[in-house]
XYZ file of C-alpha atoms in Angstrom:
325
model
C 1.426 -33.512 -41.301
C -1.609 -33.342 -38.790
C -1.036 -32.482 -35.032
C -3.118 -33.584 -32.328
C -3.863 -30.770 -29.677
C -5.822 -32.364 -26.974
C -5.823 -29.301 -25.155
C -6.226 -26.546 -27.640
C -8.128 -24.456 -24.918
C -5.249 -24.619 -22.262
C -5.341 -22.499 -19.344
C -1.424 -22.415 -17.805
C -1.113 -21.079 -14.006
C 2.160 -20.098 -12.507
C 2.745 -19.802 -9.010
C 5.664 -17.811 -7.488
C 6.735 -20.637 -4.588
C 10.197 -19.068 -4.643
C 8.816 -15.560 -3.773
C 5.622 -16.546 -1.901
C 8.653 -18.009 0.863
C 11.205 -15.138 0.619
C 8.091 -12.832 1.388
C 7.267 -14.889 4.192
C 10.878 -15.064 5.445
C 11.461 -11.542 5.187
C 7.926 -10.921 6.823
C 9.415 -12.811 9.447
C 12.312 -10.664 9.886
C 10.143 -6.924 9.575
C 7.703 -8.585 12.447
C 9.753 -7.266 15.562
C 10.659 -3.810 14.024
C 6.985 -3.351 13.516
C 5.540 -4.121 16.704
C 8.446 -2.099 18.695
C 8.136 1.000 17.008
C 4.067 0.458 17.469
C 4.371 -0.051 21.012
C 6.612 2.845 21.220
C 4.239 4.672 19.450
C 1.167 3.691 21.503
C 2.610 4.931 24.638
C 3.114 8.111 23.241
C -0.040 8.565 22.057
C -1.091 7.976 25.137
C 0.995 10.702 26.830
C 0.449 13.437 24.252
C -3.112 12.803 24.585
C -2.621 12.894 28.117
C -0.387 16.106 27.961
C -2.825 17.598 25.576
C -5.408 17.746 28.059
C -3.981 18.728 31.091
C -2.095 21.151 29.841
C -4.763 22.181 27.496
C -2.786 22.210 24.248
C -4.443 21.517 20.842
C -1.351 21.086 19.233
C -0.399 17.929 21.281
C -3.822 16.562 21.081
C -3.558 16.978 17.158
C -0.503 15.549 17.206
C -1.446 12.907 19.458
C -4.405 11.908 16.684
C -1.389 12.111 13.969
C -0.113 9.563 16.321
C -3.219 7.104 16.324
C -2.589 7.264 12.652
C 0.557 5.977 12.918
C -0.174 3.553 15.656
C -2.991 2.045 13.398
C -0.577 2.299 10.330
C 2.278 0.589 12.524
C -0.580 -2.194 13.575
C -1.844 -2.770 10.145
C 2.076 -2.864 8.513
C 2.711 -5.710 11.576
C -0.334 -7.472 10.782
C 0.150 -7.445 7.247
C 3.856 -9.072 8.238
C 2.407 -11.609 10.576
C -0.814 -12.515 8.165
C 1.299 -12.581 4.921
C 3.225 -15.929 6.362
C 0.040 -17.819 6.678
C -0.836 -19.997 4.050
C -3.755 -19.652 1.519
C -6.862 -21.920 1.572
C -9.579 -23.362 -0.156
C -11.867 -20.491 0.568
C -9.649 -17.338 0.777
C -7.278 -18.833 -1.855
C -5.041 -15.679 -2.559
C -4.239 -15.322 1.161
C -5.330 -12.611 3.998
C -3.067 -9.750 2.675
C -5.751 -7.532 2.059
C -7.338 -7.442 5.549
C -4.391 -4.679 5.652
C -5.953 -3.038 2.708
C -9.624 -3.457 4.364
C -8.116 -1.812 7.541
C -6.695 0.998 6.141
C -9.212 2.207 3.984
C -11.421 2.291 7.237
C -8.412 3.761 9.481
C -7.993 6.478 6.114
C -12.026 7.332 6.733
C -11.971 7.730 10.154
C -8.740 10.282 9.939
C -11.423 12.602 8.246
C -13.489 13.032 11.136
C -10.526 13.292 13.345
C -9.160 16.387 11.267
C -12.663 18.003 11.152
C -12.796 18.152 14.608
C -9.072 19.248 15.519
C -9.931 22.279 13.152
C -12.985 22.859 14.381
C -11.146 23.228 17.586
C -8.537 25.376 16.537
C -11.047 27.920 14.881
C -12.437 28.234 18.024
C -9.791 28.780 20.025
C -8.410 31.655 18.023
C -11.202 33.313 18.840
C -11.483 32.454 22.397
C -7.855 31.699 23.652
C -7.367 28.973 26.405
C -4.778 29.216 28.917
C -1.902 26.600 28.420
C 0.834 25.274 30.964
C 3.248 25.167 28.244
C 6.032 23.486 30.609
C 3.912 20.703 30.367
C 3.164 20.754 26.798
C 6.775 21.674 25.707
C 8.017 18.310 28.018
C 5.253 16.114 26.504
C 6.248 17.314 22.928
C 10.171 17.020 23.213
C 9.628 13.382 24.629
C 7.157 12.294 21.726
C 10.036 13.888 19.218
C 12.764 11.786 20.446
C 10.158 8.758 20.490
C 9.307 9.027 17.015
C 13.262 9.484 16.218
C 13.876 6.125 17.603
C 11.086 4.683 16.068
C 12.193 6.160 12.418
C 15.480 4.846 13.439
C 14.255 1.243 13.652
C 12.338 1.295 10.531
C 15.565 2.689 8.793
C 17.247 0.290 6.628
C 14.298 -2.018 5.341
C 13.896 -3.737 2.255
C 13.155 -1.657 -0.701
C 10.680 -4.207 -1.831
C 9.215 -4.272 1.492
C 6.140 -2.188 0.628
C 4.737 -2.543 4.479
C 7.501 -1.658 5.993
C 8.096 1.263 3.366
C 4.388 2.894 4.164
C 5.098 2.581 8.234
C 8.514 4.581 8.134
C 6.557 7.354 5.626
C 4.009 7.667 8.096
C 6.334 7.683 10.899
C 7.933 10.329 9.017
C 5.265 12.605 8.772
C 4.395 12.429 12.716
C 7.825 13.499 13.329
C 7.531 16.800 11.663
C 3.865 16.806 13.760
C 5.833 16.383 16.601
C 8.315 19.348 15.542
C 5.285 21.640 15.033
C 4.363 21.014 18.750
C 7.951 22.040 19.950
C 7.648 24.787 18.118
C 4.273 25.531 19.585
C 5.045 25.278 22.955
C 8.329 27.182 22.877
C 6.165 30.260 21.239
C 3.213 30.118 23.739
C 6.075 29.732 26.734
C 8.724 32.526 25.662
C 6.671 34.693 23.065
C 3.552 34.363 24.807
C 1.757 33.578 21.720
C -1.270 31.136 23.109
C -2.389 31.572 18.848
C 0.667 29.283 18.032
C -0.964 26.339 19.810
C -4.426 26.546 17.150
C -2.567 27.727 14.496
C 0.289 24.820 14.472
C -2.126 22.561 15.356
C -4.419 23.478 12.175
C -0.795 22.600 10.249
C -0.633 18.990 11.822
C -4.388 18.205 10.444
C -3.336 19.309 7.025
C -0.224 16.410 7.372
C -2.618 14.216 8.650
C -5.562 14.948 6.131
C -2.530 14.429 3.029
C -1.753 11.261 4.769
C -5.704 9.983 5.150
C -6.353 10.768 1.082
C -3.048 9.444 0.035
C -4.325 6.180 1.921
C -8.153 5.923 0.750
C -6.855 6.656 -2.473
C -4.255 4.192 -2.530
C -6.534 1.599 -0.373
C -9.203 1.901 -2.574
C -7.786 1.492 -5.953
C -6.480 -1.676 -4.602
C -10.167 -2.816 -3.427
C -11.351 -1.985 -6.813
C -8.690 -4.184 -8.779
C -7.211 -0.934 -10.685
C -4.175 -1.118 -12.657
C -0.511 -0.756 -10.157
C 0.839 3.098 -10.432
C 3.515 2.579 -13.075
C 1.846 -0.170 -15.157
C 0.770 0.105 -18.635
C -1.434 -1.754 -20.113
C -1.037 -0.702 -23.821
C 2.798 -1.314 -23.024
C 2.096 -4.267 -21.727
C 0.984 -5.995 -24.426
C 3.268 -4.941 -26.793
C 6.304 -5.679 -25.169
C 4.474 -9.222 -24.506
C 3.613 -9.192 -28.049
C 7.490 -9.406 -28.768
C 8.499 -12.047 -26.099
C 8.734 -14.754 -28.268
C 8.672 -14.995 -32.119
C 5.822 -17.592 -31.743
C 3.141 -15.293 -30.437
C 0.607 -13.773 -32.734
C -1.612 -11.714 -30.455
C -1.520 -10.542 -26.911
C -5.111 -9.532 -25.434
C -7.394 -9.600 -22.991
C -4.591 -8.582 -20.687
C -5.538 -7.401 -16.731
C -2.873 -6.642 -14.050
C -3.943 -5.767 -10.188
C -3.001 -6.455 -6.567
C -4.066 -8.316 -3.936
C -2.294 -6.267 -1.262
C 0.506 -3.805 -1.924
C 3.341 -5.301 -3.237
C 1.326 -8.392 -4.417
C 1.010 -8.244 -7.890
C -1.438 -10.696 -10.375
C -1.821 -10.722 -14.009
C -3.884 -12.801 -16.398
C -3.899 -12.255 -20.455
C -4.777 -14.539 -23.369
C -1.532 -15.160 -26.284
C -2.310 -16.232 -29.215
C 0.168 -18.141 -31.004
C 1.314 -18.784 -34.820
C -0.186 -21.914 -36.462
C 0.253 -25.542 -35.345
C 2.388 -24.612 -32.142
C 3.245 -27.584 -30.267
C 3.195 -28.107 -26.865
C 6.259 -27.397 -26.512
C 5.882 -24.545 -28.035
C 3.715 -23.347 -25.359
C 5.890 -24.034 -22.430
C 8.736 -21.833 -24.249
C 6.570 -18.746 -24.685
C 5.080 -19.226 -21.148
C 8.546 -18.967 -19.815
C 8.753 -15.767 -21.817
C 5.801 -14.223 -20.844
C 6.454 -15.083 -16.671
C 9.746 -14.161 -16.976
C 8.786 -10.654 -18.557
C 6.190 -10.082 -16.258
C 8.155 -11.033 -13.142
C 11.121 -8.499 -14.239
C 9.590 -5.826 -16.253
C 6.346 -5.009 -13.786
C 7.227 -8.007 -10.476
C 3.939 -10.158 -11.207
C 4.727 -12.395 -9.316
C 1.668 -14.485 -10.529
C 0.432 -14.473 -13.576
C -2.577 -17.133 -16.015
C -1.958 -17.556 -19.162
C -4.536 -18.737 -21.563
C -3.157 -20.106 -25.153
C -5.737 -19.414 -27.724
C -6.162 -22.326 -30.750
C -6.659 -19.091 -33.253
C -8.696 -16.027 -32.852
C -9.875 -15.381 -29.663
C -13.299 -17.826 -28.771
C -14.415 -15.263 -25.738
C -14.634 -12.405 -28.471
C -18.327 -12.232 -28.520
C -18.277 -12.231 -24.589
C -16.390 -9.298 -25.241
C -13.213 -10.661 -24.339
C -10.274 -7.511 -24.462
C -13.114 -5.108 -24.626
C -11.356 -1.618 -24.852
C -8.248 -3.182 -25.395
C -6.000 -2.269 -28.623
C -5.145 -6.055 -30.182
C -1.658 -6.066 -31.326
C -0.652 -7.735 -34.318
């Protein structure tokens, strides 16, 4: 019996409409928790910068450029919240998520320079020791401690999934025990006498902010580049595909990335056993979203059905890529 298959070629989209709103809604929700604790955040950046120079601490000024980080990571995270409800268009058709990914690489570069010159800084203070009103200093640190409490406080209790969100509070987190180190400073310069505290602590709060600026170019930048999500496996991938349905053949050509954190894509070729119907199709591309959605959250994912062995081969379709049979 012959079958006609007036699409033997067929390329099958799937769009998450479901998600795409949740993500908006909950978005929604994250966008006043975001821009409090970044206000909150500004205006102590602003006073421990202020603090930092007048009463000539290093420590507060370092920890007052740990807080820019945060401020710009806090900005980004509420951007990304307020730019992930707009709609896609015709000529940015995945959305403006990754302006947040754009941003932070940049933000992530800059951090470098910031932590060259704090130690630079420090160095030279150790050898030439600056007087410090460490009243001053030790007020201006306490205040930015119990400002970045609050602000951990408001981030607590997020979504898991909530990737933005998730970042912000680990930043936050990390200024916090910046803002510790120049409490500790101050209390050593003011009752130990120990003006080397200030450089030395100070030197301390560049390392946290230099882990904080690779983990972020690193992360950023794998993103720009399309690379494979942390905790995805291609080779895996494909075999576990392989075995979604009892209809499928081959599973190649197979490339996962994200758009923004969080925002995952996927498109593969299946190949499927001889004279599959239409129907058939539709069943194995439920498998194969539904698999993908659970197993790895792709939330959107193109599927090309392949009439037979693979027609892209000699464009070297699934170059480097282990068919499974």
């Amino acid at each position: 019996m012959a079958h006609d298959h007036t699409h033997p070629h067929a390329h099958v989209h799937a769009h998450a409409h479901d998600h795409d709103h949740d993500h908006a809604h909950a978005a929604g929700r994250s966008e006043g928790k975001l821009l409090f604790a970044f206000v909150l955040t500004l205006l102590m950046l602003l006073l421990e910068a202020a603090g930092g120079i007048v009463s000539g601490s290093l420590a507060l000024l370092a920890d007052a450029g740990h807080m820019l980080v945060d401020a710009l990571a806090l900005l980004l995270a509420f951007l990304g919240a307020r730019f992930a409800a707009r709609p896609a268009d015709a000529r940015r058709t995945y959305g403006y998520g990754r302006i947040e990914v754009l941003a932070g690489f940049v933000n992530a570069l800059t951090q470098f320079a910031l932590v060259a010159f704090i130690v630079y800084e420090a160095v030279q203070r150790l050898f030439s020791p600056q007087p410090i009103l460490s009243g001053v200093m030790l007020v201006v640190a306490a205040l930015g401690l119990v400002a970045n409490v609050v602000v951990l406080r408001v981030l607590h209790g997020h979504d898991p999934d909530d990737v933005n969100v998730a970042g912000a509070s680990l930043h936050v987190l990390g200024d916090l025990l910046g803002s510790v180190a120049a409490v500790l400073a101050a209390l050593a310069v003011r009752w130990m006498g120990w003006n080397w505290a200030d450089p030395v602590l100070s030197i301390l709060v560049s390392l946290l902010i230099l882990r904080s600026a690779w983990s972020l170019v690193r992360r950023s930048g794998h993103i720009l580049l399309e690379g494979t999500p942390e905790g995805v496996d291609l080779a895996v991938v494909r075999q576990e595909l392989h075995g979604a349905d009892a209809g499928i053949v081959n599973i190649h050509h197979v490339h996962v990335w994200q758009v923004t954190a969080g925002s995952r894509m996927a498109t593969l070729h299946a190949e499927l056993v001889p004279g599959a119907e239409r129907a058939d199709q539709a069943r194995v591309l439920t498998a194969i979203k539904r698999m993908l959605s659970e197993r790895w959250r792709v939330d959107h994912a193109t599927v090309q059905f392949d009439p037979g062995p693979c027609p892209d081969e000699q464009l070297g379709c699934g170059k480097g890529q282990r068919h499974v049979h």
